[in-house]
Short mmCIF file of C-alpha atoms in Angstrom, two decimals:
data_model
loop_
_atom_site.label_atom_id
_atom_site.label_comp_id
_atom_site.label_asym_id
_atom_site.label_seq_id
_atom_site.Cartn_x
_atom_site.Cartn_y
_atom_site.Cartn_z
CA UNK A 13 18.19 -214.38 141.49
CA UNK A 14 14.83 -215.32 139.61
CA UNK A 15 12.85 -212.52 138.30
CA UNK A 16 8.92 -212.59 138.92
CA UNK A 17 6.80 -212.55 135.89
CA UNK A 18 3.82 -211.42 137.79
CA UNK A 19 4.31 -207.54 137.69
CA UNK A 20 4.85 -207.40 133.97
CA UNK A 21 1.67 -209.60 133.34
CA UNK A 22 -0.36 -207.73 135.76
CA UNK A 23 0.82 -204.48 133.83
CA UNK A 24 -0.19 -206.02 130.49
CA UNK A 25 -3.74 -206.93 132.05
CA UNK A 26 -4.29 -203.29 133.19
CA UNK A 27 -3.18 -201.89 130.01
CA UNK A 28 -5.53 -204.07 127.83
CA UNK A 29 -8.40 -203.30 130.36
CA UNK A 30 -7.80 -199.56 129.88
CA UNK A 31 -7.97 -199.69 126.13
CA UNK A 32 -11.13 -201.72 126.07
CA UNK A 33 -12.89 -199.62 128.39
CA UNK A 34 -11.67 -196.41 126.54
CA UNK A 35 -13.15 -197.84 123.38
CA UNK A 36 -9.91 -198.51 121.47
CA UNK A 37 -10.44 -202.34 121.09
CA UNK A 38 -14.17 -202.04 120.44
CA UNK A 39 -14.97 -204.16 117.36
CA UNK A 40 -15.71 -201.97 114.16
CA UNK A 41 -19.16 -202.21 112.70
CA UNK A 42 -19.69 -204.88 110.41
CA UNK A 43 -22.71 -206.09 108.06
CA UNK A 44 -23.99 -209.65 109.05
CA UNK A 45 -24.13 -212.06 106.23
CA UNK A 46 -27.71 -212.18 104.87
CA UNK A 47 -29.24 -215.63 103.86
CA UNK A 48 -32.08 -215.77 101.47
CA UNK A 49 -34.40 -218.64 100.22
CA UNK A 50 -37.13 -218.72 97.35
CA UNK A 51 -40.62 -219.63 97.66
CA UNK A 52 -42.06 -220.18 93.96
CA UNK A 53 -45.87 -220.05 93.50
CA UNK A 54 -46.65 -223.52 92.24
CA UNK A 55 -50.56 -223.24 92.72
CA UNK A 56 -50.94 -222.90 88.95
CA UNK A 57 -49.39 -226.44 88.35
CA UNK A 58 -52.09 -228.32 86.19
CA UNK A 59 -53.59 -231.54 87.72
CA UNK A 60 -54.08 -234.52 85.55
CA UNK A 61 -55.33 -237.96 86.13
CA UNK A 62 -52.99 -240.28 87.76
CA UNK A 63 -51.22 -242.92 85.69
CA UNK A 64 -49.27 -246.00 86.81
CA UNK A 65 -46.03 -244.27 86.02
CA UNK A 66 -43.41 -243.48 88.36
CA UNK A 67 -40.63 -240.84 88.47
CA UNK A 68 -37.38 -240.79 90.19
CA UNK A 69 -35.48 -237.42 90.29
CA UNK A 70 -31.96 -237.16 90.80
CA UNK A 71 -30.18 -234.27 92.67
CA UNK A 72 -29.78 -231.39 90.27
CA UNK A 73 -26.24 -230.40 89.39
CA UNK A 74 -24.93 -226.90 88.51
CA UNK A 75 -22.90 -225.91 85.59
CA UNK A 76 -21.45 -222.97 87.82
CA UNK A 77 -19.60 -223.78 91.11
CA UNK A 78 -22.81 -222.23 92.66
CA UNK A 79 -22.73 -223.63 96.31
CA UNK A 80 -24.57 -221.08 98.32
CA UNK A 81 -23.23 -218.00 96.48
CA UNK A 82 -25.32 -215.39 94.96
CA UNK A 83 -23.68 -214.77 91.54
CA UNK A 84 -24.07 -211.50 89.72
CA UNK A 85 -23.45 -210.50 86.23
CA UNK A 86 -22.48 -207.09 85.38
CA UNK A 87 -22.38 -205.04 81.83
CA UNK A 88 -18.77 -205.52 81.26
CA UNK A 89 -19.04 -209.32 81.11
CA UNK A 90 -17.75 -209.37 84.81
CA UNK A 91 -19.17 -211.99 86.86
CA UNK A 92 -18.70 -212.86 90.65
CA UNK A 93 -20.56 -213.64 93.95
CA UNK A 94 -21.77 -211.18 96.63
CA UNK A 95 -19.86 -211.16 99.93
CA UNK A 96 -22.35 -209.98 102.16
CA UNK A 97 -25.50 -212.40 101.09
CA UNK A 98 -25.74 -216.05 100.12
CA UNK A 99 -28.72 -218.57 99.65
CA UNK A 100 -29.69 -220.61 102.44
CA UNK A 101 -29.19 -223.65 100.51
CA UNK A 102 -27.51 -224.34 97.09
CA UNK A 103 -29.63 -223.22 94.07
CA UNK A 104 -29.57 -227.14 92.67
CA UNK A 105 -31.11 -228.11 96.08
CA UNK A 106 -33.60 -225.53 96.04
CA UNK A 107 -34.64 -226.52 92.57
CA UNK A 108 -34.57 -230.22 93.12
CA UNK A 109 -36.98 -230.07 96.03
CA UNK A 110 -39.51 -227.49 94.32
CA UNK A 111 -39.41 -229.56 91.22
CA UNK A 112 -40.08 -232.57 93.23
CA UNK A 113 -43.01 -231.00 94.99
CA UNK A 114 -44.44 -229.67 91.76
CA UNK A 115 -44.23 -233.14 90.10
CA UNK A 116 -46.03 -234.59 93.29
CA UNK A 117 -48.76 -231.97 93.11
CA UNK A 118 -49.48 -232.63 89.43
CA UNK A 119 -50.86 -236.03 90.32
CA UNK A 120 -49.74 -237.46 87.10
CA UNK A 121 -47.31 -239.95 88.75
CA UNK A 122 -48.21 -242.88 91.04
CA UNK A 123 -45.08 -242.33 92.84
CA UNK A 124 -42.40 -239.33 92.90
CA UNK A 125 -39.20 -239.69 94.83
CA UNK A 126 -35.56 -239.44 94.62
CA UNK A 127 -34.05 -241.82 92.19
CA UNK A 128 -32.07 -243.69 94.88
CA UNK A 129 -35.33 -244.41 96.63
CA UNK A 130 -37.84 -245.29 93.93
CA UNK A 131 -37.34 -249.04 92.94
CA UNK A 132 -36.99 -249.16 89.19
CA UNK A 133 -38.91 -246.04 88.23
CA UNK A 134 -40.82 -245.53 84.95
CA UNK A 135 -38.90 -242.23 84.27
CA UNK A 136 -35.63 -240.49 85.69
CA UNK A 137 -35.41 -236.53 85.62
CA UNK A 138 -32.27 -235.02 85.74
CA UNK A 139 -31.56 -231.25 86.06
CA UNK A 140 -28.51 -228.84 85.64
CA UNK A 141 -28.85 -225.45 87.01
CA UNK A 142 -27.11 -223.05 84.40
CA UNK A 143 -28.19 -219.69 85.92
CA UNK A 144 -29.49 -218.64 89.06
CA UNK A 145 -28.06 -215.05 88.80
CA UNK A 146 -28.60 -211.56 89.80
CA UNK A 147 -28.46 -209.81 86.28
CA UNK A 148 -27.28 -206.32 86.53
CA UNK A 149 -26.40 -206.01 82.95
CA UNK A 150 -29.45 -203.46 82.33
CA UNK A 151 -30.57 -200.40 84.23
CA UNK A 152 -33.20 -202.42 86.03
CA UNK A 153 -31.72 -205.49 87.50
CA UNK A 154 -33.42 -208.94 87.02
CA UNK A 155 -33.42 -212.42 88.36
CA UNK A 156 -32.36 -215.06 85.94
CA UNK A 157 -33.03 -218.74 86.49
CA UNK A 158 -32.06 -221.32 83.73
CA UNK A 159 -32.06 -225.27 84.16
CA UNK A 160 -31.38 -228.00 81.49
CA UNK A 161 -33.80 -230.86 81.99
CA UNK A 162 -33.57 -234.52 80.84
CA UNK A 163 -36.49 -237.03 81.15
CA UNK A 164 -35.39 -240.73 80.44
CA UNK A 165 -37.15 -243.92 79.99
CA UNK A 166 -35.56 -246.53 82.46
CA UNK A 167 -36.96 -249.38 80.44
CA UNK A 168 -34.53 -248.57 77.37
CA UNK A 169 -32.48 -245.54 78.56
CA UNK A 170 -34.11 -243.67 75.80
CA UNK A 171 -34.95 -239.78 75.98
CA UNK A 172 -38.42 -238.97 76.45
CA UNK A 173 -37.99 -235.14 76.65
CA UNK A 174 -34.95 -232.56 77.03
CA UNK A 175 -34.82 -228.98 76.94
CA UNK A 176 -33.37 -225.85 78.58
CA UNK A 177 -35.88 -223.84 80.18
CA UNK A 178 -35.43 -220.05 81.29
CA UNK A 179 -37.21 -217.67 83.56
CA UNK A 180 -36.54 -213.98 84.28
CA UNK A 181 -38.07 -211.46 86.60
CA UNK A 182 -37.30 -207.69 87.05
CA UNK A 183 -36.47 -206.89 90.77
CA UNK A 184 -39.10 -204.26 92.34
CA UNK A 185 -35.80 -201.99 93.06
CA UNK A 186 -32.09 -202.52 92.44
CA UNK A 187 -31.29 -204.02 95.91
CA UNK A 188 -30.17 -207.50 96.98
CA UNK A 189 -33.23 -207.66 99.46
CA UNK A 190 -35.60 -207.67 96.59
CA UNK A 191 -33.79 -210.60 94.64
CA UNK A 192 -35.59 -213.71 96.55
CA UNK A 193 -38.95 -212.49 95.44
CA UNK A 194 -37.89 -212.07 91.94
CA UNK A 195 -36.01 -215.15 91.81
CA UNK A 196 -38.93 -217.08 93.18
CA UNK A 197 -41.10 -215.98 90.22
CA UNK A 198 -38.26 -216.74 87.68
CA UNK A 199 -37.89 -220.24 89.19
CA UNK A 200 -41.68 -220.78 89.11
CA UNK A 201 -41.75 -220.02 85.41
CA UNK A 202 -39.13 -222.72 84.96
CA UNK A 203 -40.77 -225.33 87.15
CA UNK A 204 -44.32 -224.73 85.71
CA UNK A 205 -43.17 -225.07 82.15
CA UNK A 206 -41.13 -228.23 83.16
CA UNK A 207 -43.81 -229.87 84.69
CA UNK A 208 -46.30 -229.44 81.58
CA UNK A 209 -43.59 -230.83 79.60
CA UNK A 210 -42.73 -233.70 81.76
CA UNK A 211 -46.45 -234.72 82.21
CA UNK A 212 -46.82 -234.69 78.30
CA UNK A 213 -43.78 -236.56 77.64
CA UNK A 214 -44.43 -239.35 80.08
CA UNK A 215 -47.34 -241.59 79.01
CA UNK A 216 -47.81 -244.97 80.55
CA UNK A 217 -45.60 -247.66 79.11
#
């Protein structure tokens, strides 16, 4: 004789429903993943007379496997990434875009574009983001931004300028929520100095 499976299934459904209404299956409280971006103040980028030179910018790379993680550094040389917060974009992508905008706003170049989009640019700029960190090594936390830049002439492949620039800004308080504002200023320090050096090192050829 075949035994019906309807009764056990019905009993299981009623058991689960009872647990749910009694609160036994209520999801535990959790902290949603916070996402942050930066907004460097680039209004202080100096303006220059427009030249006939053009600039191609390659997407910046990263010395660390940054992706969108927010990395921290602690006093005992421990490093890691935050589990409940991340950047909305990867640091190399954010820095590429803001350097692009700053180079454009300088008015020095006749054209600024991604290197793959500019037909034989006069200069090509590359960048390697070496730090984009929450620095917790001191009592007051800081935002650290460090980028290695290289500006090369396309005509002969020679180096026009290269340097590693750093910016650092103290957080208003030791919380992750105050990191984006501090990182925006640290990144702005790097970008402003880079544009000054790029403009100075890219005369008409």
